[in-house]
């Protein structure tokens, strides 16, 4: 872009640095204590680098180095980089669940962007909730924005075999409970799983959301899959820094990228990659912030889309192989060639998504399958409805057991997660592989924060029979690294006295994923009577602080679990002066 064309865009930061009065004096003077020369305040775009670095978020612990590469790119393109921190909610350490603080991180991001002299923003994201949180906050401001992901860690290695982060934990723990491996063997796996910087190397929520950002057009091509320690990750960070400066000059705001067509592309991509069920909640929340009407019914666009990516937990490989085989551009090309992509959707590099991927190569057809040889013929997220889930529930067919996708069984009920932990190892528990495990009070308000406990481990008495999967139903979430025939996000949740709250031990439940049905074999009259009785005895907890605000204002899973007062785009109008 020519220099005279660049001057046509009025820089937002000029409202801070572009005047020669008392306020301009103050804004510039305090910034100069960092050694910033005066000419940097003369019409150069100021680019915020929104960093979720934290040593308590191991997936994002290498972000200081990535931020430096972004800064180099911004400076090369003629911009001024300013790095700032926002709340970093790490999945592996934060209790009771990182989902509880996703909205807090989004609030932090939104207010930091709007309240500071920023013309465009680079979002440094990685761990599961940091990607949706920062996109939500940025969407409510609607400035030129680009996503830079930290990348997945290298393959885990254990006794000469590749092992997947997260997935190994669930698999090994079940083996240990079944008595097939010793405690020493189980603990020996611990150091094998996480052997480099980066996010989970499976198609868990972190990798899924990285793919969602790329398929939405919010990042440069290949951002989703380059390993964290690969030098090309630094190159992409540098190029993203350069590109955000150009985006400011072009006034290419996030609202021009995050269109309905872009979200449909993300839904189809989630099917093709065997992505996490968590994407259902996060995409809805992001769409709500930018003003796009996205509902559970829109996930029907993923129905019939084949799962092409052969990655754990649905398949065999890990993120390293995915990148080396061509990464997400190769997947998007295969979707586009078969009429499964909105090809005209705009991306942050100013090109359409099809322009970006039409020549993308695939180097391994076993890692990224062809349309006529998929891992799963019809992937995507299955949306279930019925008297047990009037507003919906979700299931991931690619991680489920095909023979359980249509199943009728007797409910074994756990009123909360503590009850589950107490009962599950009881040899006298009346349960077998035909039973349906039901977990309550683990939804947005019930846990609170909707923890990833929906993939309940099976009882040892069943595991010892060689059974590895059962139907499980809850209002909770599960990790994208987990697997099994697990029905999640039952809405309304039990804490809100949805029908799930009324399920009793011994009730029969029908699951028919092929037809999208989840039915409790109890009459409407009996169900209503049970719920009325529960309502009379329900105790409302008062905790104070953020936790109480969360319970009072969080929306249900089908609405994205955002706070009701945060939905919508409030823009980035320059606030009043501070002095």
Coordinates of C-alpha atoms in Angstrom, one line a residue:
X1 CA 0.0 0.0 0.0
X2 CA 1.4 3.4 -1.0
X3 CA 2.2 5.9 1.8
X4 CA -0.4 8.4 0.7
X5 CA -3.1 5.7 0.8
X6 CA -2.0 4.7 4.4
X7 CA -2.8 8.2 5.6
X8 CA -6.5 7.9 4.6
X9 CA -7.3 5.8 7.7
X10 CA -7.7 7.9 10.9
X11 CA -5.7 6.2 13.6
X12 CA -7.5 5.6 16.8
X13 CA -4.2 6.1 18.8
X14 CA -4.1 9.7 17.5
X15 CA -6.8 10.5 20.1
X16 CA -4.1 9.8 22.7
X17 CA -0.8 10.8 21.0
X18 CA -1.8 13.2 18.2
X19 CA -2.6 16.4 20.1
X20 CA -0.3 19.1 21.6
X21 CA -2.4 19.9 24.6
X22 CA -2.1 18.8 28.3
X23 CA -3.5 15.3 27.5
X24 CA -1.2 14.6 24.6
X25 CA 1.7 15.7 26.7
X26 CA 0.8 13.3 29.5
X27 CA 0.1 10.3 27.2
X28 CA 3.4 10.7 25.3
X29 CA 5.5 11.7 28.3
X30 CA 4.8 8.6 30.4
X31 CA 5.2 6.3 27.4
X32 CA 8.6 7.9 26.8
X33 CA 9.9 6.6 30.1
X34 CA 10.4 3.3 28.2
X35 CA 12.8 4.9 25.8
X36 CA 10.3 5.4 22.9
X37 CA 11.5 8.2 20.6
X38 CA 9.2 11.1 19.7
X39 CA 8.8 10.2 16.0
X40 CA 7.1 7.0 16.9
X41 CA 4.1 9.0 18.0
X42 CA 3.8 10.8 14.6
X43 CA 1.2 8.8 12.8
X44 CA 2.5 5.2 13.2
X45 CA -0.2 2.5 13.9
X46 CA 0.0 1.3 17.5
X47 CA -0.5 -2.5 17.6
X48 CA -1.4 -4.2 20.9
X49 CA 0.0 -7.6 21.5
X50 CA -2.6 -9.3 23.8
X51 CA -0.5 -11.9 25.6
X52 CA -1.7 -14.8 27.7
X53 CA 1.8 -15.8 28.8
X54 CA 1.9 -17.4 32.2
X55 CA 4.1 -20.0 33.9
X56 CA 0.9 -21.4 35.4
X57 CA -0.5 -22.0 31.9
X58 CA 2.2 -24.4 30.6
X59 CA 0.7 -24.5 27.1
X60 CA 1.4 -20.7 26.8
X61 CA 4.7 -20.5 28.7
X62 CA 6.8 -19.8 25.6
X63 CA 4.7 -16.8 24.5
X64 CA 7.4 -14.2 25.4
X65 CA 9.6 -15.5 22.6
X66 CA 6.6 -15.5 20.2
X67 CA 5.7 -12.0 21.2
X68 CA 9.2 -10.8 20.3
X69 CA 8.8 -12.2 16.8
X70 CA 5.5 -10.5 16.4
X71 CA 7.1 -7.2 17.5
X72 CA 9.8 -7.6 14.9
X73 CA 7.1 -8.0 12.2
X74 CA 5.2 -4.9 13.4
X75 CA 8.3 -2.8 13.4
X76 CA 9.3 -3.9 10.0
X77 CA 5.9 -2.9 8.6
X78 CA 6.1 0.5 10.3
X79 CA 4.0 0.0 13.4
X80 CA 4.6 0.4 17.1
X81 CA 4.2 -2.8 19.1
X82 CA 2.9 -2.5 22.7
X83 CA 2.6 -5.8 24.6
X84 CA 0.1 -6.2 27.4
X85 CA -1.1 -9.1 29.6
X86 CA -4.6 -10.4 30.1
X87 CA -5.9 -13.1 32.4
X88 CA -4.4 -16.5 31.4
X89 CA -6.7 -19.4 32.2
X90 CA -4.7 -22.5 31.9
X91 CA -6.6 -25.8 31.5
X92 CA -4.1 -28.0 33.3
X93 CA -3.8 -26.2 36.6
X94 CA -6.8 -23.9 37.1
X95 CA -9.5 -25.1 39.4
X96 CA -12.4 -25.8 39.5
X97 CA -12.2 -25.3 35.7
X98 CA -10.7 -22.9 33.2
X99 CA -14.2 -22.5 31.7
X100 CA -15.2 -20.6 34.8
X101 CA -12.8 -17.8 33.9
X102 CA -13.2 -17.8 30.1
X103 CA -15.7 -14.9 30.4
X104 CA -13.4 -13.1 32.9
X105 CA -10.5 -13.3 30.4
X106 CA -12.9 -12.0 27.7
X107 CA -13.9 -9.1 29.8
X108 CA -10.2 -8.3 30.6
X109 CA -9.4 -8.5 26.9
X110 CA -12.3 -6.3 25.8
X111 CA -11.7 -3.5 28.3
X112 CA -7.9 -3.5 27.8
X113 CA -8.3 -3.1 24.0
X114 CA -11.0 -0.4 24.3
X115 CA -9.4 1.6 27.0
X116 CA -5.9 1.9 25.5
X117 CA -4.3 3.7 22.5
X118 CA -4.5 0.7 20.2
X119 CA -5.2 0.7 16.4
X120 CA -5.1 -3.1 15.9
X121 CA -4.4 -6.1 18.0
X122 CA -2.6 -9.4 17.8
X123 CA -4.1 -12.1 20.0
X124 CA -1.5 -14.6 21.4
X125 CA -3.5 -17.7 22.3
X126 CA -3.0 -21.4 22.8
X127 CA -4.5 -23.2 25.8
X128 CA -8.1 -24.2 25.4
X129 CA -10.0 -21.2 26.8
X130 CA -7.5 -18.5 25.8
X131 CA -8.5 -18.7 22.1
X132 CA -12.3 -18.2 22.5
X133 CA -11.8 -15.7 25.4
X134 CA -9.6 -13.4 23.4
X135 CA -11.7 -13.7 20.3
X136 CA -14.8 -12.9 22.3
X137 CA -13.2 -9.8 23.8
X138 CA -11.8 -8.6 20.6
X139 CA -15.1 -9.2 18.7
X140 CA -16.9 -6.9 21.2
X141 CA -14.4 -4.2 20.2
X142 CA -14.2 -4.9 16.5
X143 CA -10.7 -3.5 15.6
X144 CA -8.4 -5.0 13.0
X145 CA -7.4 -8.3 14.7
X146 CA -5.2 -11.3 13.9
X147 CA -4.8 -14.5 15.9
X148 CA -1.3 -16.1 16.5
X149 CA -1.5 -19.5 18.2
X150 CA 1.4 -20.9 20.2
X151 CA 1.3 -24.3 18.4
X152 CA 1.1 -27.9 19.6
X153 CA 3.8 -29.6 21.5
X154 CA 5.9 -32.4 20.0
X155 CA 4.6 -36.0 20.0
X156 CA 4.8 -37.7 23.3
X157 CA 7.1 -40.7 23.3
X158 CA 6.7 -43.7 25.6
X159 CA 8.5 -47.0 25.2
X160 CA 9.1 -46.3 21.5
X161 CA 5.6 -45.3 20.7
X162 CA 3.9 -42.0 20.0
X163 CA 1.5 -41.0 22.8
X164 CA -1.0 -38.1 22.8
X165 CA -1.3 -35.5 25.5
X166 CA -4.5 -35.8 27.4
X167 CA -5.7 -38.9 25.5
X168 CA -2.9 -40.9 27.2
X169 CA -4.1 -39.9 30.6
X170 CA -7.7 -41.2 30.0
X171 CA -6.5 -44.4 28.4
X172 CA -3.8 -45.2 30.9
X173 CA -6.0 -44.5 33.9
X174 CA -8.7 -46.9 32.6
X175 CA -6.0 -49.5 32.1
X176 CA -4.7 -49.0 35.6
X177 CA -8.2 -49.2 37.1
X178 CA -8.8 -52.4 35.1
X179 CA -5.6 -53.9 36.6
X180 CA -3.9 -54.3 33.3
X181 CA -1.0 -52.0 34.2
X182 CA 0.7 -51.3 37.6
X183 CA 0.8 -48.0 39.4
X184 CA 4.5 -47.8 38.6
X185 CA 3.8 -48.2 34.9
X186 CA 1.1 -45.6 35.1
X187 CA 3.3 -43.1 36.8
X188 CA 6.2 -43.9 34.3
X189 CA 4.0 -42.4 31.5
X190 CA 3.8 -39.0 33.2
X191 CA 7.2 -37.7 31.9
X192 CA 6.6 -39.2 28.4
X193 CA 3.6 -37.2 27.5
X194 CA 4.7 -33.5 27.6
X195 CA 8.1 -33.1 26.1
X196 CA 8.2 -29.7 24.6
X197 CA 6.5 -26.3 24.8
X198 CA 3.1 -26.0 23.3
X199 CA -0.5 -27.1 23.6
X200 CA -1.9 -30.7 23.5
X201 CA -0.7 -32.5 20.5
X202 CA -4.0 -34.3 20.0
X203 CA -7.1 -32.9 18.3
X204 CA -8.2 -31.6 21.7
X205 CA -9.9 -28.3 22.4
X206 CA -6.7 -26.2 22.0
X207 CA -5.9 -27.7 18.5
X208 CA -9.6 -27.6 17.6
X209 CA -9.9 -23.9 18.5
X210 CA -6.7 -23.1 16.6
X211 CA -8.3 -24.8 13.6
X212 CA -11.5 -22.9 14.2
X213 CA -9.6 -19.5 14.2
X214 CA -7.9 -20.5 10.9
X215 CA -11.1 -21.7 9.3
X216 CA -12.9 -18.5 10.4
X217 CA -10.2 -16.6 8.6
X218 CA -8.9 -14.9 11.7
X219 CA -5.3 -16.1 11.3
X220 CA -2.8 -16.7 8.5
X221 CA -2.8 -20.1 6.8
X222 CA -1.0 -22.9 8.7
X223 CA -1.3 -21.1 12.0
X224 CA -3.2 -24.0 13.5
X225 CA -0.7 -26.8 13.2
X226 CA 2.9 -25.6 13.1
X227 CA 4.5 -27.2 16.2
X228 CA 5.4 -24.8 19.0
X229 CA 9.1 -25.5 18.7
X230 CA 9.3 -25.4 14.9
X231 CA 11.2 -22.3 13.5
X232 CA 8.3 -21.8 11.1
X233 CA 6.1 -20.8 14.1
X234 CA 8.4 -17.8 14.6
X235 CA 8.2 -17.0 10.9
X236 CA 4.4 -17.0 11.1
X237 CA 4.5 -14.8 14.2
X238 CA 6.7 -12.3 12.3
X239 CA 4.5 -12.3 9.2
X240 CA 1.4 -11.8 11.4
X241 CA 3.0 -8.8 13.0
X242 CA 3.6 -7.3 9.5
X243 CA 0.1 -8.2 8.4
X244 CA -1.7 -6.5 11.3
X245 CA -0.2 -3.2 10.4
X246 CA -1.5 -3.5 6.9
X247 CA -4.9 -4.5 8.2
X248 CA -5.0 -1.2 10.2
X249 CA -4.3 0.8 7.0
X250 CA -7.0 -1.2 5.2
X251 CA -9.4 -0.8 8.1
X252 CA -10.0 -4.6 7.9
X253 CA -11.9 -5.1 11.1
X254 CA -12.9 -8.4 12.7
X255 CA -16.6 -8.0 11.7
X256 CA -15.6 -8.2 8.0
X257 CA -14.0 -11.6 8.7
X258 CA -16.4 -13.2 11.2
X259 CA -19.4 -13.5 9.0
X260 CA -22.1 -16.2 9.0
X261 CA -20.4 -17.9 6.1
X262 CA -17.2 -18.0 8.1
X263 CA -18.9 -19.7 11.0
X264 CA -20.5 -22.3 8.7
X265 CA -17.0 -23.0 7.4
X266 CA -15.8 -23.5 11.0
X267 CA -18.6 -25.9 11.7
X268 CA -17.8 -27.9 8.6
X269 CA -14.1 -27.8 9.4
X270 CA -14.8 -29.1 12.9
X271 CA -16.5 -32.1 11.4
X272 CA -13.5 -32.7 9.0
X273 CA -10.9 -32.6 11.7
X274 CA -12.9 -34.6 14.3
X275 CA -12.9 -31.5 16.5
X276 CA -13.8 -31.0 20.2
X277 CA -17.4 -30.7 21.4
X278 CA -16.2 -27.6 23.2
X279 CA -16.2 -25.8 19.8
X280 CA -20.1 -25.7 20.0
X281 CA -20.1 -23.5 23.0
X282 CA -17.1 -21.3 22.0
X283 CA -18.3 -20.6 18.4
X284 CA -21.7 -19.6 19.7
X285 CA -20.1 -17.2 22.3
X286 CA -17.8 -15.6 19.6
X287 CA -20.7 -15.3 17.2
X288 CA -22.8 -13.6 19.9
X289 CA -20.1 -11.0 20.4
X290 CA -19.8 -10.1 16.8
X291 CA -23.5 -10.1 16.1
X292 CA -23.9 -13.3 14.0
X293 CA -27.0 -15.4 14.7
X294 CA -25.6 -18.9 15.3
X295 CA -27.7 -21.6 16.8
X296 CA -27.4 -25.3 17.6
X297 CA -29.4 -26.0 14.4
X298 CA -26.6 -24.5 12.4
X299 CA -24.5 -27.5 13.4
X300 CA -26.6 -29.4 10.8
X301 CA -24.2 -27.9 8.3
X302 CA -21.6 -30.3 9.6
X303 CA -23.8 -33.4 9.2
X304 CA -22.6 -35.5 6.3
X305 CA -19.2 -33.9 6.3
X306 CA -16.6 -36.8 6.5
X307 CA -13.9 -36.8 9.2
X308 CA -10.7 -36.6 7.2
X309 CA -8.1 -36.0 9.8
X310 CA -6.8 -39.2 11.3
X311 CA -5.8 -37.8 14.7
X312 CA -6.2 -38.9 18.3
X313 CA -8.6 -39.2 20.1
X314 CA -10.7 -40.2 17.0
X315 CA -7.8 -41.7 15.0
X316 CA -4.2 -42.6 15.1
X317 CA -1.8 -39.7 14.6
X318 CA -0.8 -36.4 16.4
X319 CA -0.4 -32.8 15.4
X320 CA 3.1 -33.1 14.2
X321 CA 2.0 -35.5 11.5
X322 CA -0.9 -33.3 10.7
X323 CA 1.3 -30.3 10.0
X324 CA 3.9 -32.3 8.0
X325 CA 1.1 -33.8 5.9
X326 CA -0.2 -30.3 4.8
X327 CA -2.0 -29.0 7.9
X328 CA -5.4 -27.3 7.8
X329 CA -5.0 -25.8 4.3
X330 CA -5.0 -29.3 2.9
X331 CA -8.2 -30.1 4.7
X332 CA -9.9 -26.9 3.6
X333 CA -8.9 -27.6 0.0
X334 CA -10.5 -31.0 0.0
X335 CA -13.7 -29.5 1.5
X336 CA -13.7 -26.7 -1.1
X337 CA -13.2 -29.1 -4.0
X338 CA -16.2 -31.0 -2.9
X339 CA -18.6 -28.1 -2.4
X340 CA -18.3 -28.1 1.4
X341 CA -16.7 -24.7 1.9
X342 CA -18.0 -21.1 1.5
X343 CA -15.1 -20.2 -0.7
X344 CA -15.7 -16.4 -0.9
X345 CA -15.3 -15.9 2.9
X346 CA -12.7 -13.2 3.6
X347 CA -9.6 -13.8 5.7
X348 CA -7.1 -11.6 7.6
X349 CA -4.6 -11.6 4.7
X350 CA -7.1 -9.9 2.5
X351 CA -7.7 -12.9 0.4
X352 CA -10.6 -15.3 0.3
X353 CA -10.2 -18.6 2.1
X354 CA -10.3 -20.4 -1.3
X355 CA -7.5 -18.2 -2.6
X356 CA -5.4 -19.3 0.4
X357 CA -6.0 -23.0 0.1
X358 CA -6.8 -23.9 -3.6
X359 CA -3.2 -25.0 -4.2
X360 CA -2.5 -26.5 -0.8
X361 CA -0.7 -29.9 -1.0
X362 CA -1.4 -33.0 1.0
X363 CA 1.7 -35.2 1.6
X364 CA 0.1 -38.1 3.5
X365 CA -3.3 -39.4 2.6
X366 CA -3.5 -41.6 5.7
X367 CA -3.1 -38.6 8.0
X368 CA -5.4 -36.3 6.0
X369 CA -7.8 -38.7 4.3
X370 CA -9.5 -38.2 0.9
X371 CA -13.2 -37.6 0.7
X372 CA -13.8 -41.1 -0.6
X373 CA -11.7 -42.7 2.1
X374 CA -12.6 -40.9 5.3
X375 CA -11.9 -41.8 8.9
X376 CA -15.6 -41.5 9.6
X377 CA -18.1 -41.2 6.7
X378 CA -20.3 -38.6 8.5
X379 CA -18.5 -36.7 11.2
X380 CA -19.4 -33.5 12.8
X381 CA -21.2 -32.9 16.1
X382 CA -24.5 -34.6 16.6
X383 CA -27.1 -32.4 18.2
X384 CA -29.6 -34.4 20.3
X385 CA -33.0 -33.2 21.4
X386 CA -35.9 -34.8 23.3
X387 CA -37.7 -34.6 26.6
X388 CA -34.4 -35.1 28.4
X389 CA -32.7 -32.2 26.5
X390 CA -35.4 -29.8 25.3
X391 CA -32.8 -27.2 24.3
X392 CA -30.3 -29.7 23.1
X393 CA -27.3 -31.9 23.9
X394 CA -24.2 -32.8 21.9
X395 CA -22.3 -36.0 21.1
X396 CA -19.1 -36.5 19.0
X397 CA -19.7 -39.5 16.7
X398 CA -16.1 -39.8 15.6
X399 CA -15.0 -40.5 19.2
X400 CA -17.9 -42.8 20.0
X401 CA -18.5 -46.5 19.7
X402 CA -20.7 -47.1 16.6
X403 CA -22.7 -49.9 18.3
X404 CA -23.7 -47.5 21.1
X405 CA -25.0 -44.7 18.9
X406 CA -28.4 -46.3 19.1
X407 CA -28.9 -47.6 22.6
X408 CA -31.6 -48.1 25.4
X409 CA -30.4 -48.6 28.9
X410 CA -31.2 -48.3 32.6
X411 CA -30.0 -45.1 34.3
X412 CA -27.3 -45.3 37.0
X413 CA -27.6 -41.8 38.5
X414 CA -24.9 -39.6 40.2
X415 CA -26.4 -36.4 41.7
X416 CA -23.0 -34.7 41.5
X417 CA -19.4 -35.4 40.7
X418 CA -18.5 -36.1 44.3
X419 CA -21.2 -38.8 44.4
X420 CA -19.8 -40.3 41.2
X421 CA -16.3 -40.6 42.8
X422 CA -17.8 -42.2 45.9
X423 CA -20.0 -44.7 44.1
X424 CA -18.1 -45.7 40.9
X425 CA -15.5 -48.0 42.6
X426 CA -18.1 -49.8 44.8
X427 CA -18.2 -53.5 43.7
X428 CA -21.8 -53.6 44.8
X429 CA -22.9 -50.9 42.4
X430 CA -25.7 -52.2 40.3
X431 CA -24.3 -51.4 36.9
X432 CA -23.2 -53.2 33.7
X433 CA -22.1 -52.3 30.2
X434 CA -25.8 -51.9 29.1
X435 CA -26.5 -49.3 31.8
X436 CA -26.4 -45.6 31.0
X437 CA -24.4 -43.4 33.5
X438 CA -26.1 -40.1 34.3
X439 CA -24.2 -37.3 36.0
X440 CA -26.1 -34.2 37.2
X441 CA -25.2 -30.7 38.5
X442 CA -22.0 -30.2 36.5
X443 CA -23.3 -27.6 34.1
X444 CA -22.5 -23.9 33.9
X445 CA -24.2 -23.1 37.2
X446 CA -24.0 -26.5 38.8
X447 CA -20.3 -27.2 39.0
X448 CA -19.9 -24.1 38.6
X449 CA -18.1 -23.5 35.3
X450 CA -19.2 -26.7 33.5
X451 CA -16.1 -28.7 34.2
X452 CA -14.7 -31.4 31.8
X453 CA -16.0 -34.3 33.9
X454 CA -18.6 -35.6 31.4
X455 CA -16.4 -38.5 30.2
X456 CA -16.9 -40.4 33.5
X457 CA -14.5 -43.2 33.9
X458 CA -16.2 -46.6 33.7
X459 CA -16.5 -48.7 36.9
X460 CA -13.7 -51.2 37.5
X461 CA -16.1 -54.2 37.5
X462 CA -17.1 -53.3 33.9
X463 CA -13.5 -52.5 32.8
X464 CA -12.3 -55.9 34.1
X465 CA -14.7 -57.5 31.6
X466 CA -12.8 -55.9 28.8
X467 CA -15.5 -53.2 28.2
X468 CA -14.1 -49.9 27.1
X469 CA -17.1 -47.7 26.5
X470 CA -20.6 -47.1 27.8
X471 CA -23.2 -44.4 27.2
X472 CA -22.7 -41.5 29.5
X473 CA -25.0 -38.5 29.8
X474 CA -24.4 -35.2 31.7
X475 CA -24.8 -31.4 31.7
X476 CA -21.0 -31.2 31.8
X477 CA -18.3 -30.8 29.1
X478 CA -15.5 -33.2 28.3
X479 CA -11.9 -32.6 27.2
X480 CA -11.4 -32.6 23.4
X481 CA -8.7 -35.2 24.1
X482 CA -11.2 -37.6 25.6
X483 CA -13.2 -40.3 23.8
X484 CA -16.3 -42.4 24.2
X485 CA -20.1 -42.4 23.6
X486 CA -20.6 -39.4 25.8
X487 CA -23.6 -37.1 25.7
X488 CA -22.7 -33.6 26.9
X489 CA -24.1 -30.1 27.4
X490 CA -27.6 -31.3 28.3
X491 CA -29.7 -28.1 28.4
X492 CA -31.2 -26.8 30.5
X493 CA -28.8 -28.1 33.1
X494 CA -29.9 -29.8 36.3
X495 CA -29.1 -26.8 38.5
X496 CA -31.7 -24.9 36.4
X497 CA -34.2 -27.7 37.0
X498 CA -34.0 -29.0 33.5
X499 CA -35.4 -32.5 33.0
X500 CA -32.0 -34.0 33.7
X501 CA -32.5 -33.1 37.4
X502 CA -35.5 -35.4 37.5
X503 CA -33.8 -38.6 36.2
X504 CA -34.0 -41.4 38.8
X505 CA -32.1 -44.6 39.3
X506 CA -33.6 -47.3 37.1
X507 CA -35.3 -45.0 34.6
X508 CA -34.8 -46.1 31.0
X509 CA -33.3 -43.7 28.5
X510 CA -33.1 -44.0 24.7
X511 CA -30.2 -42.6 22.7
X512 CA -30.6 -42.5 18.9
X513 CA -27.8 -40.4 17.6
X514 CA -28.7 -41.2 14.0
X515 CA -32.0 -39.4 14.4
X516 CA -30.8 -36.9 17.0
X517 CA -33.0 -38.2 19.8
X518 CA -32.4 -38.3 23.6
X519 CA -35.5 -39.6 25.4
X520 CA -36.3 -40.3 29.0
X521 CA -39.0 -43.0 29.3
X522 CA -41.1 -41.1 31.8
X523 CA -44.4 -39.4 31.2
X524 CA -44.7 -35.7 30.9
X525 CA -46.9 -35.7 34.0
X526 CA -44.5 -37.7 36.1
X527 CA -41.6 -35.5 34.9
X528 CA -43.4 -32.3 35.8
X529 CA -44.3 -33.7 39.3
X530 CA -40.7 -34.7 40.0
X531 CA -39.4 -31.2 38.9
X532 CA -42.0 -29.5 41.1
X533 CA -40.9 -31.5 44.1
X534 CA -37.2 -30.6 43.4
X535 CA -38.1 -27.0 43.1
X536 CA -39.6 -26.9 46.5
X537 CA -36.4 -28.2 48.1
X538 CA -33.8 -26.5 46.0
X539 CA -31.2 -24.5 47.9
X540 CA -29.6 -21.4 46.2
X541 CA -26.0 -21.1 47.1
X542 CA -24.5 -17.7 47.9
X543 CA -20.7 -17.5 47.7
X544 CA -20.1 -13.8 47.0
X545 CA -17.4 -12.6 44.6
X546 CA -16.9 -13.6 40.9
X547 CA -18.4 -17.0 41.6
X548 CA -21.7 -15.6 42.6
X549 CA -21.8 -13.2 39.7
X550 CA -21.0 -16.1 37.4
X551 CA -23.9 -18.2 38.6
X552 CA -26.3 -15.3 38.4
X553 CA -25.4 -14.1 34.9
X554 CA -24.0 -17.1 32.9
X555 CA -26.1 -18.3 30.0
X556 CA -26.8 -21.9 29.2
X557 CA -24.7 -24.1 27.0
X558 CA -26.8 -23.7 23.9
X559 CA -26.3 -19.9 24.2
X560 CA -22.5 -20.2 24.5
X561 CA -22.2 -19.8 28.3
X562 CA -21.3 -16.1 28.0
X563 CA -22.6 -13.6 30.5
X564 CA -25.9 -12.2 29.5
X565 CA -24.6 -8.6 29.8
X566 CA -21.6 -9.3 27.5
X567 CA -23.4 -10.5 24.4
X568 CA -23.0 -8.1 21.5
X569 CA -20.4 -5.8 19.9
X570 CA -19.9 -2.6 21.8
X571 CA -17.3 -1.3 19.5
X572 CA -14.1 0.6 20.2
X573 CA -15.1 4.3 20.4
X574 CA -12.5 6.3 22.2
X575 CA -13.4 6.7 25.9
X576 CA -13.3 10.0 27.7
X577 CA -9.9 11.4 28.9
X578 CA -8.7 10.2 32.3
X579 CA -7.6 13.6 33.4

